[in-house]
Coordinates of C-alpha atoms in Angstrom, one line a residue:
X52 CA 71.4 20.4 6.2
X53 CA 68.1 20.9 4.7
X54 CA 65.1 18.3 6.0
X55 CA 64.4 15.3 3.3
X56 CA 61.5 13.9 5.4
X57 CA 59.0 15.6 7.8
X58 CA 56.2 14.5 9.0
X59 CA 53.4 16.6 11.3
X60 CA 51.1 14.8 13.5
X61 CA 50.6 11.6 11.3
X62 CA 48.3 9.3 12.9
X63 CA 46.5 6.3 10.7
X64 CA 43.3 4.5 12.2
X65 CA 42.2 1.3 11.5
X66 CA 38.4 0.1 11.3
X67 CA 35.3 2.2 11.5
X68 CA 32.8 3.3 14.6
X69 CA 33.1 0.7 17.7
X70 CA 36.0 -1.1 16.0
X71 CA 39.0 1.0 16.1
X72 CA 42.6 0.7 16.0
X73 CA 45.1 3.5 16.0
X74 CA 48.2 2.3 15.0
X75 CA 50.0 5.8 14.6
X76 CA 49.3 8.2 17.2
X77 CA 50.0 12.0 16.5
X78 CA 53.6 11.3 14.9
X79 CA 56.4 13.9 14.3
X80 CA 59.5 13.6 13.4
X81 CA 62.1 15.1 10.6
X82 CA 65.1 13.3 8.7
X83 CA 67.7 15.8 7.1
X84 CA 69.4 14.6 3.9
X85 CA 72.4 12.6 4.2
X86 CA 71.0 11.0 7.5
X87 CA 71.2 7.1 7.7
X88 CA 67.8 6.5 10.4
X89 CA 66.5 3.5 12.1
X90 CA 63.5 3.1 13.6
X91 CA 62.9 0.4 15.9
X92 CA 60.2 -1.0 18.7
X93 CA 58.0 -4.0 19.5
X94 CA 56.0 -6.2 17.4
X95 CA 52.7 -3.9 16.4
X96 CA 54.5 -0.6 17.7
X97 CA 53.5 0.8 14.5
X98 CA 57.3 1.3 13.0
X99 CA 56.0 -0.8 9.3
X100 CA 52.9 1.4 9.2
X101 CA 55.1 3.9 9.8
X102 CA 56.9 3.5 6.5
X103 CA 54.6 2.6 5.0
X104 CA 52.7 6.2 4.6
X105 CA 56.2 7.9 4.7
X106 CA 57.2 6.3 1.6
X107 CA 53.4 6.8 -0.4
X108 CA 52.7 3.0 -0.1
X109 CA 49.5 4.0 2.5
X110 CA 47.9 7.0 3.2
X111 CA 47.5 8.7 6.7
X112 CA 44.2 9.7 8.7
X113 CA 45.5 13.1 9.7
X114 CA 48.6 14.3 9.4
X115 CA 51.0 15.8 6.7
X116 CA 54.2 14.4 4.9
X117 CA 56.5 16.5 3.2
X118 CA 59.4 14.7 1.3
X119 CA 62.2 17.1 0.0
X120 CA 60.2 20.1 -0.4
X121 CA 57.1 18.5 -1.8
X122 CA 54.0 17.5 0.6
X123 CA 52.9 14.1 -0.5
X124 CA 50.3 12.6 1.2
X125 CA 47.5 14.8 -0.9
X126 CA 48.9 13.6 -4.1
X127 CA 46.5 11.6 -6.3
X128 CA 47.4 8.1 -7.3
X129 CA 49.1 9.2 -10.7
X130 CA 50.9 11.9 -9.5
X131 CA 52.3 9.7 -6.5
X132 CA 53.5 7.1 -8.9
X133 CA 55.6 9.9 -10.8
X134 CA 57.1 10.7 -7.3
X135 CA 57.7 7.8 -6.0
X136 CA 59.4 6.8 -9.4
X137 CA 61.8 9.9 -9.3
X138 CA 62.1 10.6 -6.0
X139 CA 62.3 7.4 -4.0
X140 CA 64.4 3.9 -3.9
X141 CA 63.4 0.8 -2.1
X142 CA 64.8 -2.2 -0.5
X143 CA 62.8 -5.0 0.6
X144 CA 63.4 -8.2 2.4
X145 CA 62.2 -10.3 0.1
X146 CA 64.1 -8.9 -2.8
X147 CA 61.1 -8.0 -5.6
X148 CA 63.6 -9.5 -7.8
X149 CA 62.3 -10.3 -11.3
X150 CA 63.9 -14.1 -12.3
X151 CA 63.2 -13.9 -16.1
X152 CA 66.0 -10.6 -15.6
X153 CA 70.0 -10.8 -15.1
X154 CA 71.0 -9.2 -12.1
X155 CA 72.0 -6.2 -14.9
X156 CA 68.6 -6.2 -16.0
X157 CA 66.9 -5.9 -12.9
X158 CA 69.5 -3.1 -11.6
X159 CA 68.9 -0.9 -14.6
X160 CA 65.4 -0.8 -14.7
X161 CA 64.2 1.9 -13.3
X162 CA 66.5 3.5 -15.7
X163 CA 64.7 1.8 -18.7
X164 CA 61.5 2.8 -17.5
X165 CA 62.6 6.4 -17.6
X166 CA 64.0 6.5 -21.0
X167 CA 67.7 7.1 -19.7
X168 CA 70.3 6.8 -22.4
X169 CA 72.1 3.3 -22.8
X170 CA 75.9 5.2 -22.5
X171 CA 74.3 6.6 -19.2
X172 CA 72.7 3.5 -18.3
X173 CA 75.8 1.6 -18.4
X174 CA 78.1 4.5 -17.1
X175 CA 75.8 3.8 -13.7
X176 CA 75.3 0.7 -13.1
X177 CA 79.1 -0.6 -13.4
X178 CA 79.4 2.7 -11.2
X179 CA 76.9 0.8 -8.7
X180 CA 77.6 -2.6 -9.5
X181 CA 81.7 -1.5 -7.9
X182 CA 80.5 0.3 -5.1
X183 CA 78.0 -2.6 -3.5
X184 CA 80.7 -5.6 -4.9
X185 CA 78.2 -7.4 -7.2
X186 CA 80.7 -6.7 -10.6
X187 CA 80.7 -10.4 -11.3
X188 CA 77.0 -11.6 -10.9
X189 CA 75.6 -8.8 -13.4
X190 CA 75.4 -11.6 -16.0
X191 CA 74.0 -13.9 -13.7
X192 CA 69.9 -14.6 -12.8
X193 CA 68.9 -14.2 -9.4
X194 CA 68.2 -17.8 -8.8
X195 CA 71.7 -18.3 -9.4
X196 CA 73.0 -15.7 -6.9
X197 CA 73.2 -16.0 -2.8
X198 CA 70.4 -14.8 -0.6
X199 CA 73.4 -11.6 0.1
X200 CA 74.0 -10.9 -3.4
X201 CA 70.1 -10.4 -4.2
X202 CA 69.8 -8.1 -1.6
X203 CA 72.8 -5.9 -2.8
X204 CA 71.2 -6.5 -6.5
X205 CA 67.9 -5.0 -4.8
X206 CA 69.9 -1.9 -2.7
X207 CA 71.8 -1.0 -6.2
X208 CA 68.4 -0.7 -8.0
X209 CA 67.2 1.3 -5.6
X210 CA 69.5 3.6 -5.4
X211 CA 71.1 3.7 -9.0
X212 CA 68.3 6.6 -10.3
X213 CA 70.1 8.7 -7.5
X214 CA 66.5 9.1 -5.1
X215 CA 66.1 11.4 -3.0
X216 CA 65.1 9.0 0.2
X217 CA 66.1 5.6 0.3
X218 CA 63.2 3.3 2.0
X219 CA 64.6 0.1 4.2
X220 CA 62.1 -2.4 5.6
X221 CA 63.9 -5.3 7.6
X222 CA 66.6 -5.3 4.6
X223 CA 68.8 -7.9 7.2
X224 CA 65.7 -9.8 7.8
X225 CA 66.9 -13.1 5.1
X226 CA 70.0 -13.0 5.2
X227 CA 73.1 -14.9 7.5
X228 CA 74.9 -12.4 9.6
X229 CA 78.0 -12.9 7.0
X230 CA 75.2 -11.3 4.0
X231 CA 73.9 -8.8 6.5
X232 CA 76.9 -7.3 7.7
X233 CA 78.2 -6.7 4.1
X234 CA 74.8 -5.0 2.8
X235 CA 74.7 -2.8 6.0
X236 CA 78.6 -1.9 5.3
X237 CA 77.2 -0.9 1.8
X238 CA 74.4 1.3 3.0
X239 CA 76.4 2.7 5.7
X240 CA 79.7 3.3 2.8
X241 CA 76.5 5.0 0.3
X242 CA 75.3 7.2 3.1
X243 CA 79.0 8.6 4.1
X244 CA 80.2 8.6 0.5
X245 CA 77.3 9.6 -1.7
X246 CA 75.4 11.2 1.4
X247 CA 72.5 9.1 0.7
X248 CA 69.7 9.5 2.6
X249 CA 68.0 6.5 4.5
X250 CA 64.9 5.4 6.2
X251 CA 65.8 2.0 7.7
X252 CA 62.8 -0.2 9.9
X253 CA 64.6 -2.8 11.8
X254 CA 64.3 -5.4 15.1
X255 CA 68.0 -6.0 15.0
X256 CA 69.9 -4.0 17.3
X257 CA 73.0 -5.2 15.1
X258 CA 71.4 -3.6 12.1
X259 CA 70.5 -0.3 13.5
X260 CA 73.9 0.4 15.4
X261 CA 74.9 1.1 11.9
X262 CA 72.6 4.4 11.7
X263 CA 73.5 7.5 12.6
X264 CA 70.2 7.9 14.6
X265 CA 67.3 5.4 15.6
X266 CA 63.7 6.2 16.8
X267 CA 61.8 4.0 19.2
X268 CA 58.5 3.6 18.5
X269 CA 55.9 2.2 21.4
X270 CA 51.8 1.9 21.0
X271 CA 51.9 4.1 17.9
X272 CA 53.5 6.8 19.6
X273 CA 57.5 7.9 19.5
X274 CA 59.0 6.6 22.8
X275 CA 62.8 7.9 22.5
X276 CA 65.9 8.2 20.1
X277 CA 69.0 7.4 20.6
X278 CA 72.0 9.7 17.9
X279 CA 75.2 7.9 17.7
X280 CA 77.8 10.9 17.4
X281 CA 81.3 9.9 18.1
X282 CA 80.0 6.7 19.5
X283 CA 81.6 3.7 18.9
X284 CA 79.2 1.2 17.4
X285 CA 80.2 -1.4 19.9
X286 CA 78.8 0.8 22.5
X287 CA 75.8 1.9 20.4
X288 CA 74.9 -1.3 19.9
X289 CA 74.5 -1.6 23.7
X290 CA 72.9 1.4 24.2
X291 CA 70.2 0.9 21.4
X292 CA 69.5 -2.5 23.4
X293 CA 69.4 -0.8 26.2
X294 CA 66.7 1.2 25.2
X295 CA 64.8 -2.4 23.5
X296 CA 65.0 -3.6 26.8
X297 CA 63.1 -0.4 28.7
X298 CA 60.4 -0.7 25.7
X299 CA 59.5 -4.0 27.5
X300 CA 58.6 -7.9 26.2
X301 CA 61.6 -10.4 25.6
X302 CA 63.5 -10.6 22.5
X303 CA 60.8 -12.8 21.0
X304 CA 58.6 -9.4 21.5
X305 CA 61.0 -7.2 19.2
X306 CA 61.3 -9.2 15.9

């Protein structure tokens, strides 16, 4: 398998001359495509900053990023907007749902922005709208869906332009364990099926025993990872909080 993400000594400092912060401390690490990864450690470890620059949102101090093939982080503003539009999918927790939209509306419009055909348009998104169980909300707004069903709304735009990279931050966060479990069954069905490939950041253990790998991230530095294999995700689960509990802090530390 080819890499999707690498990135090469990636550290990002905060504040200028006596008042300095380094929140990412001589990072590497490399995601091949079709890998589903979590990364995980204690509050201010670093892990949003973190995915932050690897998905073009900030820019490192030192360091370089490649992203299927093409290095990234010395791309000017216009060309990163291009990338990111072709190249990346995102899924937030709060959703970036637009209300005046149908959940339809808000799927397809990446698609819109890129001129994509209507036939191919609507080929896709009953193709997506299947696969992630949302068929019979598409005609609905999002203030009239669950907290569950906006999330799978937000994971089917983000992945319905096909991206290279799928970008994760606390997707679970929102949502009851009933909502969570089914949008990490999702992800975990797109990254077997369609061999998408995913950058999750997550506190919950629960959430991460779903990836195939997780990295463990302590003072802006990587502390450990933990790869599934045959694994059974009951005992994944434990060993992921396992390793949580050797980073140190409570569980009031971790979220």
């Amino acid at each position: 398998m080819k890499a999707m993400l690498q990135a090469q000594h990636v550290k990002k400092v905060f504040g200028q001359k006596g008042n300095v912060f380094t929140a990412l401390d001589d990072i590497d690490l490399e995601i091949k495509e079709g890998e589903f990864v979590g990364v995980m450690g204690p509050s201010g470890s670093g892990k949003t900053t973190l995915l932050n620059i690897l998905s073009t949102i900030d820019q490192p101090t030192a360091g370089s990023i490649f992203i299927d093939g093409s290095r990234i982080d010395n791309l000017k503003e216009d060309q990163l907007s291009s990338f990111r539009r072709n190249k990346l999918g995102f899924i937030f927790q709060d959703y970036n749902l637009l209300d005046t939209l149908t959940i339809e509306e808000n799927i397809v419009l990446p698609l819109a922005l890129a001129k994509v055909s209507a036939k191919e348009i609507d080929r896709r998104v009953k193709n997506i709208a299947h696969k992630i169980g949302i068929e019979e909300i598409l005609a609905k707004f999002p203030y009239q869906v669950s907290g569950g069903q906006k999330q799978r709304t937000a994971a089917s735009r983000a992945i319905i332009a096909g991206p290279s990279l799928i970008f994760a931050d606390e997707p679970t966060g929102a949502l009851d364990s009933k909502s969570a479990t089914a949008l990490l069954q999702s992800l975990s069905q797109l990254n077997e099926r369609e061999h998408a490939t995913i950058m999750m950041v997550t506190h919950d253990a629960f959430a991460a025993s779903f990836c195939s790998r997780v990295l463990f991230i302590k003072d802006g530095a990587m502390f450990t990872e933990l790869v599934k294999g045959q694994t059974s995700r009951k005992d994944y689960f434990q060993k992921i909080l396992d390793v949580l509990s050797a980073l140190g802090g409570g569980m009031d530390d971790l979220i």
